[in-house]
Short mmCIF file of C-alpha atoms in Angstrom, two decimals:
data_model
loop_
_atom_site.label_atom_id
_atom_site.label_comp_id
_atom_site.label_asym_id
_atom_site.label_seq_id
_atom_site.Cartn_x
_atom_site.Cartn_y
_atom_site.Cartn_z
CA UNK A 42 0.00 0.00 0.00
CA UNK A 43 1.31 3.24 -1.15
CA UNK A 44 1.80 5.35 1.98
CA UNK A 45 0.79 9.53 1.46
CA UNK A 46 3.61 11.55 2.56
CA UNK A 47 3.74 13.42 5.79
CA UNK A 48 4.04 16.81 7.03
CA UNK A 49 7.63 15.89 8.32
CA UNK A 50 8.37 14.68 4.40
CA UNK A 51 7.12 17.73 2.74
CA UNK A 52 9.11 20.09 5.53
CA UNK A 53 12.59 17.91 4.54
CA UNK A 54 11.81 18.27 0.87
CA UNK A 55 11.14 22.14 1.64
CA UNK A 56 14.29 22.73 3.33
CA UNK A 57 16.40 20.45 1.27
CA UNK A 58 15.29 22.74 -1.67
CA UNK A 59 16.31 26.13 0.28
CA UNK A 60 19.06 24.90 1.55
CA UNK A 61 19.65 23.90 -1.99
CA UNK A 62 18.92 27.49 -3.15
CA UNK A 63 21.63 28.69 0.53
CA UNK A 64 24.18 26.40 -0.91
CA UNK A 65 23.85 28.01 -4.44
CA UNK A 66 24.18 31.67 -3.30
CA UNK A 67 26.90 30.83 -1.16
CA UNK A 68 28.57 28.73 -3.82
CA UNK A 69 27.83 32.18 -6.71
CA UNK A 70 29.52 34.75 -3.97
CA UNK A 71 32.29 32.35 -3.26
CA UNK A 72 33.05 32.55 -7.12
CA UNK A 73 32.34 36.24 -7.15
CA UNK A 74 35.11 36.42 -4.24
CA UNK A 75 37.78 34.26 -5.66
CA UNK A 76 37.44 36.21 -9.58
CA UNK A 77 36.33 39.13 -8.45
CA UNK A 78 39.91 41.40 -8.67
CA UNK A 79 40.45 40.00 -12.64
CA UNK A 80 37.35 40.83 -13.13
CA UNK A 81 37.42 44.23 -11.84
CA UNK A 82 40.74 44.74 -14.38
CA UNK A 83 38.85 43.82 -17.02
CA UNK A 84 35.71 46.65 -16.03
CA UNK A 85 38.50 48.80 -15.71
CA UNK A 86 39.85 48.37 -19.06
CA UNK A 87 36.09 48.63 -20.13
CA UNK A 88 35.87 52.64 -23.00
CA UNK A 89 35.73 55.28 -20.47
CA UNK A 90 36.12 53.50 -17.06
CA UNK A 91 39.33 54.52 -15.97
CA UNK A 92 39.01 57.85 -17.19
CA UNK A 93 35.79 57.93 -15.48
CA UNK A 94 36.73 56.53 -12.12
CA UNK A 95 40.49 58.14 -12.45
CA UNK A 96 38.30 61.74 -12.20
CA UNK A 97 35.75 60.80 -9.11
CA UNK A 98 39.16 59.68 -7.55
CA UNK A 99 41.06 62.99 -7.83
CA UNK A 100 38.03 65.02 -7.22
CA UNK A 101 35.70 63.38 -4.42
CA UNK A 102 38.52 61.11 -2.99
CA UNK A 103 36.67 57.82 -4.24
CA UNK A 104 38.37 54.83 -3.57
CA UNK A 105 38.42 53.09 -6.78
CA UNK A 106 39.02 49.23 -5.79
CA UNK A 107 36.35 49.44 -3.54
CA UNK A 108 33.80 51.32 -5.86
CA UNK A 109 34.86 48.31 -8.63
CA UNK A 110 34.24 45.55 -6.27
CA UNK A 111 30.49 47.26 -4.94
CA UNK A 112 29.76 47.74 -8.53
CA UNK A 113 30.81 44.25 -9.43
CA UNK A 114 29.11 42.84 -6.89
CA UNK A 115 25.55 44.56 -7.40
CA UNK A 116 26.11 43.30 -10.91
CA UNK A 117 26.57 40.15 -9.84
CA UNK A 118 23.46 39.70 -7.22
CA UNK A 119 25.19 40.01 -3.75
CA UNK A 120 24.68 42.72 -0.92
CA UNK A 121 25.60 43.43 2.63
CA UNK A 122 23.78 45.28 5.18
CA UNK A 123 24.86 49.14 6.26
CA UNK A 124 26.77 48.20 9.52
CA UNK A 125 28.88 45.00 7.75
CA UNK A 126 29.51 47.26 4.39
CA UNK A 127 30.93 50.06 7.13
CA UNK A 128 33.31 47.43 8.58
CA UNK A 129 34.22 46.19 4.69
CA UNK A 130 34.97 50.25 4.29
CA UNK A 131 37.12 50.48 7.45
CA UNK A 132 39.07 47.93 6.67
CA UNK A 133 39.59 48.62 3.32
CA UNK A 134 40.37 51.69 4.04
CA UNK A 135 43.02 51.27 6.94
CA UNK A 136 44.69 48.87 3.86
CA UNK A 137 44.43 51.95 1.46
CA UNK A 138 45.74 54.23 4.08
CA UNK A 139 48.59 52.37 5.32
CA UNK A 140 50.09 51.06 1.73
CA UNK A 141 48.00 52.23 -1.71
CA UNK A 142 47.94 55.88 -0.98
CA UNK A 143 51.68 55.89 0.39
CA UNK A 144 53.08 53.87 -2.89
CA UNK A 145 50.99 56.14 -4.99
CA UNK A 146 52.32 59.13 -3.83
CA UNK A 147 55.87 57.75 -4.23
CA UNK A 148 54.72 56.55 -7.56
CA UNK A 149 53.71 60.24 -8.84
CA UNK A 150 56.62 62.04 -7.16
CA UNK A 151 58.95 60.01 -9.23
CA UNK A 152 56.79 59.97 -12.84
CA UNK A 153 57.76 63.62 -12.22
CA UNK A 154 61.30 63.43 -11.66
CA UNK A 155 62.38 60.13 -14.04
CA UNK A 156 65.61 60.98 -15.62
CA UNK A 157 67.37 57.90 -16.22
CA UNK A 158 66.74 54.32 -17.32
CA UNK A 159 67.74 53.27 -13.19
CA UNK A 160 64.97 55.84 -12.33
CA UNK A 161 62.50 54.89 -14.90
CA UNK A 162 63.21 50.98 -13.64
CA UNK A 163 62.69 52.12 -10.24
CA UNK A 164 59.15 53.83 -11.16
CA UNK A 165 57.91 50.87 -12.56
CA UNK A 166 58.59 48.75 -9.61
CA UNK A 167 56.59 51.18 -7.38
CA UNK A 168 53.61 51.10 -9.87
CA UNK A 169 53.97 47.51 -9.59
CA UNK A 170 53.82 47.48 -6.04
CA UNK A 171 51.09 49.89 -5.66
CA UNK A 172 48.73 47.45 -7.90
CA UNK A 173 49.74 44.82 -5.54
CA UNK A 174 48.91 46.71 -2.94
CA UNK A 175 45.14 47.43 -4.55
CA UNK A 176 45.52 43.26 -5.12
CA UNK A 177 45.81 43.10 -1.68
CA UNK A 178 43.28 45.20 -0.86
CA UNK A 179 40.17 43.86 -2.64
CA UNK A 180 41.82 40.55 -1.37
CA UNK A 181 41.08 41.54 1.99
CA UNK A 182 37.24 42.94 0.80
CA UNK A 183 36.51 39.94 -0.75
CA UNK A 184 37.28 38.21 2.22
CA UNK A 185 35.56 40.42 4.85
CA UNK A 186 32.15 40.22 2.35
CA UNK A 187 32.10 36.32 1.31
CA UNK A 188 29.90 35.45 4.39
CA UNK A 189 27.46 38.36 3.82
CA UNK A 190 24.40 38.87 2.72
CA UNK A 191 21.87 42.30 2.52
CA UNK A 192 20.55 44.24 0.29
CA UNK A 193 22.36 45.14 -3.01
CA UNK A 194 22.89 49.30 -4.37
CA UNK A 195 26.66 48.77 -2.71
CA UNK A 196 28.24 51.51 -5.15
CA UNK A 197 25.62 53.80 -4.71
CA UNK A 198 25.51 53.07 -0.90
CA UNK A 199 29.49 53.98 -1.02
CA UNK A 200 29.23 57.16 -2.63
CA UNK A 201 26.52 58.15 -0.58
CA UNK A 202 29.00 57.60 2.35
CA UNK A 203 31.74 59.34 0.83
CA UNK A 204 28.82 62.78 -0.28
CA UNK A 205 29.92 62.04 -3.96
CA UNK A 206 26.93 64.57 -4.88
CA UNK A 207 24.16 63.67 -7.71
CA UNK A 208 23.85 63.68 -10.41
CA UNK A 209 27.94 62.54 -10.81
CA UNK A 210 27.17 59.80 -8.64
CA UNK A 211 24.49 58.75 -10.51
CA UNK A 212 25.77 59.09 -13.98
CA UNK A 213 29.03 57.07 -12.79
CA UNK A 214 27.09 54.17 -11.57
CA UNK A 215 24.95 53.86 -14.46
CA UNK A 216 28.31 53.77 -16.38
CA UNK A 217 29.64 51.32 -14.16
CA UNK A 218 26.65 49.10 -14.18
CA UNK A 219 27.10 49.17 -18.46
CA UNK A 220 30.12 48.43 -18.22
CA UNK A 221 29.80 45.75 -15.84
CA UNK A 222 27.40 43.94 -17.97
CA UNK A 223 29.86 43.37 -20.53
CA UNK A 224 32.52 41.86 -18.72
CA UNK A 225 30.14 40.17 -16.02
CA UNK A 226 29.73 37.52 -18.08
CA UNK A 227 33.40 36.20 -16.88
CA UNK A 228 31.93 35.72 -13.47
CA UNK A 229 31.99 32.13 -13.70
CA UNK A 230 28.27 31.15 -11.98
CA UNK A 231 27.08 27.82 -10.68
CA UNK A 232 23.85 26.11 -12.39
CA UNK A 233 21.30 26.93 -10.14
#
């Protein structure tokens, strides 16, 4: 005789299907944090990017490998709440502080001074280190976000911490988020 399944069935099939679902996301932002800094060359690379994000850098102090990564991220799905996307900020920021911004002062007090091949040599090695440095840094976001979750709008969220005023902010995310789309697809994601 052909016995009707339970409640308790039902429930396990239920939960074996979110968990399912949990196991997915988790397995999507896991991706998203072990690609996520080639990725972010590539967006950079993208027709107008750098340009773009070189100019909200110098004027509104944004910090460009974090503004990538929130971009990326909303692009790809994943979020964090206000409190946890301070903390990401903090910490990204005491990385910045401490080594990006220190090498890429170094870095443009010598483009202005190169003289000789030694010097030149020299200049390169700092650049080098500097995008190590930024390496290192979305290393350490990527690490600090992987067991998020929360709602998504990061890049806009960071401007609005940093008073990047509208419309600029708004125009640069839209750019962003086109530009994103085309390179997204390299986000390697797991069948569902």
């Amino acid at each position: 005789m052909e016995k009707a399944p339970d409640a308790f069935d039902e429930k396990t099939l239920a939960s074996g299907t979110a968990r399912s679902e949990q196991d997915s996301a988790a397995a999507r932002r896991a991706a998203f944090c072990a690609n996520v800094f080639d990725v972010m060359v590539r967006l950079y690379g993208e027709p107008g990017i750098a340009s773009w994000c070189l100019e909200a850098q110098n004027s509104h102090a944004v910090d460009v490998p974090s503004l990538l990564f929130f971009a990326l991220a909303d692009s790809d799905g994943h979020g964090a709440d206000d409190g946890e996307m301070q903390r990401l900020l903090e910490r990204a920021g005491e990385w910045r502080s401490l080594f990006v911004l220190p090498l890429r002062h170094l870095r443009l007090t010598l483009r202005q001074g190169r003289r000789n091949t030694a010097e030149i040599e020299f200049y390169e090695k700092i650049k080098a280190a500097e995008l190590e440095a930024e390496r290192l840094q979305v290393r350490r976001l990527a690490d600090d976000f992987l067991p998020l979750e929360g709602p998504g709008g990061l890049a806009a969220r960071y401007l609005e911490t940093i008073s990047m005023p509208e419309p600029k902010a708004g125009a640069l995310i839209g750019r962003l988020r086109a530009a994103a789309k085309a390179v997204c697809c390299g986000l390697p994601h797991h069948a569902h």
